[in-house]
Structure formats: structure tokens, C-alpha cells
Amino acid sequence: MNIYPYNMYFLYAACAFLICYLIIFLLKTMNFLKTMKTTNVSIQVIKDKADHLQYVSNAIKEQNQAKKTIQNKLIKILLPIAVSIIVTYRQNDELKGFKGYAAAGKREFAKRANSEIIKRIFTN
């Protein structure tokens, strides 16, 4: 079977198909590159915001840790004072009610007024 006159038509058709395919491929690639460019910008914005949030989160954690250490120190310092106020209240029969606790507190703070610990608590 001789298809000699049609061989060139098949070649032309294959070349036209290849050119169309390459044009479509290049258009799709260009759209993909544009999408990647905008996506990279969006990803960078998200990374910047995440870094900022991490910084804020770390700062909040540090503040909370500082507050906890201060609270722990105050508890260690003020708990014995509170216990001594309660003991003073219970030992003195003249003290009654809330005013009695206030009077016991005044007595204890008067006793400890020269204490360096009390000065540090109330001057800072």
C-alpha cells in the first residue's frame, strides 16, 4: 500500500498538533508561575505573622513566669506574717471579730516594721 502523497499531510498535522500542544503548555505554565508568585507572597505574609505571634506568645509566657515567681516569693514572705497575725489574734482574748484581726495585723506589722523583708515588699 502506497500512501506517499499523504505522508506530508500526516507530518504537517503532527507538527500543527505539536505546536498547539506547546502553546497550551506554555500558557498553563505561565499561569502556574503567576500563581506560584502570588502564593509565595502569601506564604511570606503568613510566616511573618506567625513569627510575630510566636514573639508575642514568648513575651506573654515570660511575663507569666515573672508573675509566678513574684507570687511565689510573696507567698513565702507573707504566709508567715499571716500565720503570726492569726496566732496573735488567738492568743489575745481581747481581740474579737474583724477589728481584732486588724488590730493583730497592726501589732505584727509594728513588730516587723524594721524588718528588711517588709521594707523590700512595700518599697518595690
PDB file of N, CA, C and O in Angstrom, residues 65-83 109 112 116-124:
ATOM      1  N   GLN A  65       5.657  33.875  83.737  1.00  0.00           N
ATOM      2  CA  GLN A  65       6.662  33.266  84.603  1.00  0.00           C
ATOM      3  C   GLN A  65       7.172  34.268  85.637  1.00  0.00           C
ATOM      4  O   GLN A  65       7.386  33.922  86.803  1.00  0.00           O
ATOM      5  N   ALA A  66       7.360  35.519  85.214  1.00  0.00           N
ATOM      6  CA  ALA A  66       7.808  36.547  86.154  1.00  0.00           C
ATOM      7  C   ALA A  66       6.749  36.775  87.239  1.00  0.00           C
ATOM      8  O   ALA A  66       7.082  36.901  88.430  1.00  0.00           O
ATOM      9  N   LYS A  67       5.471  36.813  86.841  1.00  0.00           N
ATOM     10  CA  LYS A  67       4.395  36.972  87.817  1.00  0.00           C
ATOM     11  C   LYS A  67       4.358  35.798  88.777  1.00  0.00           C
ATOM     12  O   LYS A  67       4.166  35.979  89.992  1.00  0.00           O
ATOM     13  N   LYS A  68       4.537  34.585  88.270  1.00  0.00           N
ATOM     14  CA  LYS A  68       4.516  33.417  89.142  1.00  0.00           C
ATOM     15  C   LYS A  68       5.658  33.443  90.142  1.00  0.00           C
ATOM     16  O   LYS A  68       5.469  33.103  91.315  1.00  0.00           O
ATOM     17  N   THR A  69       6.839  33.842  89.692  1.00  0.00           N
ATOM     18  CA  THR A  69       7.962  33.897  90.631  1.00  0.00           C
ATOM     19  C   THR A  69       7.727  34.960  91.699  1.00  0.00           C
ATOM     20  O   THR A  69       8.017  34.735  92.878  1.00  0.00           O
ATOM     21  N   ILE A  70       7.167  36.099  91.303  1.00  0.00           N
ATOM     22  CA  ILE A  70       6.855  37.144  92.280  1.00  0.00           C
ATOM     23  C   ILE A  70       5.794  36.649  93.249  1.00  0.00           C
ATOM     24  O   ILE A  70       5.895  36.859  94.465  1.00  0.00           O
ATOM     25  N   GLN A  71       4.762  35.991  92.743  1.00  0.00           N
ATOM     26  CA  GLN A  71       3.706  35.464  93.604  1.00  0.00           C
ATOM     27  C   GLN A  71       4.264  34.426  94.571  1.00  0.00           C
ATOM     28  O   GLN A  71       3.908  34.416  95.751  1.00  0.00           O
ATOM     29  N   ASN A  72       5.130  33.560  94.065  1.00  0.00           N
ATOM     30  CA  ASN A  72       5.718  32.550  94.944  1.00  0.00           C
ATOM     31  C   ASN A  72       6.556  33.201  96.040  1.00  0.00           C
ATOM     32  O   ASN A  72       6.518  32.775  97.203  1.00  0.00           O
ATOM     33  N   LYS A  73       7.326  34.216  95.680  1.00  0.00           N
ATOM     34  CA  LYS A  73       8.122  34.912  96.688  1.00  0.00           C
ATOM     35  C   LYS A  73       7.229  35.601  97.715  1.00  0.00           C
ATOM     36  O   LYS A  73       7.500  35.550  98.915  1.00  0.00           O
ATOM     37  N   LEU A  74       6.164  36.270  97.237  1.00  0.00           N
ATOM     38  CA  LEU A  74       5.261  36.939  98.164  1.00  0.00           C
ATOM     39  C   LEU A  74       4.570  35.946  99.085  1.00  0.00           C
ATOM     40  O   LEU A  74       4.393  36.221 100.272  1.00  0.00           O
ATOM     41  N   ILE A  75       4.186  34.794  98.555  1.00  0.00           N
ATOM     42  CA  ILE A  75       3.548  33.783  99.392  1.00  0.00           C
ATOM     43  C   ILE A  75       4.523  33.306 100.463  1.00  0.00           C
ATOM     44  O   ILE A  75       4.165  33.174 101.637  1.00  0.00           O
ATOM     45  N   LYS A  76       5.769  33.064 100.075  1.00  0.00           N
ATOM     46  CA  LYS A  76       6.774  32.618 101.042  1.00  0.00           C
ATOM     47  C   LYS A  76       7.039  33.676 102.101  1.00  0.00           C
ATOM     48  O   LYS A  76       7.365  33.359 103.243  1.00  0.00           O
ATOM     49  N   ILE A  77       6.923  34.941 101.726  1.00  0.00           N
ATOM     50  CA  ILE A  77       7.206  36.012 102.679  1.00  0.00           C
ATOM     51  C   ILE A  77       5.970  36.345 103.516  1.00  0.00           C
ATOM     52  O   ILE A  77       6.066  36.515 104.737  1.00  0.00           O
ATOM     53  N   LEU A  78       4.805  36.449 102.862  1.00  0.00           N
ATOM     54  CA  LEU A  78       3.611  36.911 103.568  1.00  0.00           C
ATOM     55  C   LEU A  78       2.886  35.817 104.335  1.00  0.00           C
ATOM     56  O   LEU A  78       2.128  36.113 105.252  1.00  0.00           O
ATOM     57  N   LEU A  79       3.106  34.566 103.996  1.00  0.00           N
ATOM     58  CA  LEU A  79       2.431  33.480 104.701  1.00  0.00           C
ATOM     59  C   LEU A  79       2.838  33.434 106.176  1.00  0.00           C
ATOM     60  O   LEU A  79       1.960  33.332 107.045  1.00  0.00           O
ATOM     61  N   PRO A  80       4.123  33.530 106.504  1.00  0.00           N
ATOM     62  CA  PRO A  80       4.469  33.563 107.939  1.00  0.00           C
ATOM     63  C   PRO A  80       3.875  34.770 108.668  1.00  0.00           C
ATOM     64  O   PRO A  80       3.497  34.663 109.836  1.00  0.00           O
ATOM     65  N   ILE A  81       3.769  35.896 107.967  1.00  0.00           N
ATOM     66  CA  ILE A  81       3.160  37.076 108.586  1.00  0.00           C
ATOM     67  C   ILE A  81       1.690  36.814 108.866  1.00  0.00           C
ATOM     68  O   ILE A  81       1.186  37.135 109.960  1.00  0.00           O
ATOM     69  N   ALA A  82       0.984  36.202 107.918  1.00  0.00           N
ATOM     70  CA  ALA A  82      -0.427  35.891 108.118  1.00  0.00           C
ATOM     71  C   ALA A  82      -0.603  34.898 109.264  1.00  0.00           C
ATOM     72  O   ALA A  82      -1.517  35.041 110.092  1.00  0.00           O
ATOM     73  N   VAL A  83       0.270  33.922 109.335  1.00  0.00           N
ATOM     74  CA  VAL A  83       0.194  32.950 110.431  1.00  0.00           C
ATOM     75  C   VAL A  83       0.441  33.632 111.764  1.00  0.00           C
ATOM     76  O   VAL A  83      -0.254  33.356 112.754  1.00  0.00           O
ATOM     77  N   PHE A 109       2.709  44.072 112.206  1.00  0.00           N
ATOM     78  CA  PHE A 109       3.477  44.956 111.327  1.00  0.00           C
ATOM     79  C   PHE A 109       4.299  45.952 112.137  1.00  0.00           C
ATOM     80  O   PHE A 109       5.380  46.354 111.708  1.00  0.00           O
ATOM     81  N   ARG A 112       7.360  44.029 113.127  1.00  0.00           N
ATOM     82  CA  ARG A 112       8.242  43.739 111.997  1.00  0.00           C
ATOM     83  C   ARG A 112       8.551  44.981 111.159  1.00  0.00           C
ATOM     84  O   ARG A 112       9.056  44.864 110.037  1.00  0.00           O
ATOM     85  N   GLU A 116      13.912  44.019 107.205  1.00  0.00           N
ATOM     86  CA  GLU A 116      14.370  44.306 105.839  1.00  0.00           C
ATOM     87  C   GLU A 116      13.414  43.709 104.803  1.00  0.00           C
ATOM     88  O   GLU A 116      13.184  44.285 103.745  1.00  0.00           O
ATOM     89  N   ILE A 117      12.848  42.560 105.095  1.00  0.00           N
ATOM     90  CA  ILE A 117      11.920  41.899 104.159  1.00  0.00           C
ATOM     91  C   ILE A 117      10.693  42.761 103.939  1.00  0.00           C
ATOM     92  O   ILE A 117      10.256  42.974 102.805  1.00  0.00           O
ATOM     93  N   ILE A 118      10.120  43.275 105.019  1.00  0.00           N
ATOM     94  CA  ILE A 118       8.924  44.121 104.905  1.00  0.00           C
ATOM     95  C   ILE A 118       9.249  45.387 104.114  1.00  0.00           C
ATOM     96  O   ILE A 118       8.457  45.833 103.285  1.00  0.00           O
ATOM     97  N   LYS A 119      10.397  45.962 104.359  1.00  0.00           N
ATOM     98  CA  LYS A 119      10.782  47.164 103.613  1.00  0.00           C
ATOM     99  C   LYS A 119      10.887  46.867 102.121  1.00  0.00           C
ATOM    100  O   LYS A 119      10.453  47.654 101.283  1.00  0.00           O
ATOM    101  N   ARG A 120      11.464  45.717 101.778  1.00  0.00           N
ATOM    102  CA  ARG A 120      11.599  45.361 100.360  1.00  0.00           C
ATOM    103  C   ARG A 120      10.234  45.134  99.704  1.00  0.00           C
ATOM    104  O   ARG A 120      10.021  45.486  98.557  1.00  0.00           O
ATOM    105  N   ILE A 121       9.298  44.542 100.464  1.00  0.00           N
ATOM    106  CA  ILE A 121       7.979  44.251  99.883  1.00  0.00           C
ATOM    107  C   ILE A 121       7.258  45.547  99.548  1.00  0.00           C
ATOM    108  O   ILE A 121       6.705  45.708  98.454  1.00  0.00           O
ATOM    109  N   PHE A 122       7.243  46.475 100.473  1.00  0.00           N
ATOM    110  CA  PHE A 122       6.417  47.652 100.293  1.00  0.00           C
ATOM    111  C   PHE A 122       7.114  48.825  99.606  1.00  0.00           C
ATOM    112  O   PHE A 122       6.468  49.810  99.289  1.00  0.00           O
ATOM    113  N   THR A 123       8.405  48.716  99.378  1.00  0.00           N
ATOM    114  CA  THR A 123       9.067  49.801  98.638  1.00  0.00           C
ATOM    115  C   THR A 123       9.146  49.505  97.156  1.00  0.00           C
ATOM    116  O   THR A 123       9.317  50.416  96.363  1.00  0.00           O
ATOM    117  N   ASN A 124       9.038  48.266  96.737  1.00  0.00           N
ATOM    118  CA  ASN A 124       9.112  47.934  95.308  1.00  0.00           C
ATOM    119  C   ASN A 124       7.768  48.009  94.663  1.00  0.00           C
ATOM    120  O   ASN A 124       6.776  47.725  95.096  1.00  0.00           O
TER     121      ASN A 124
END
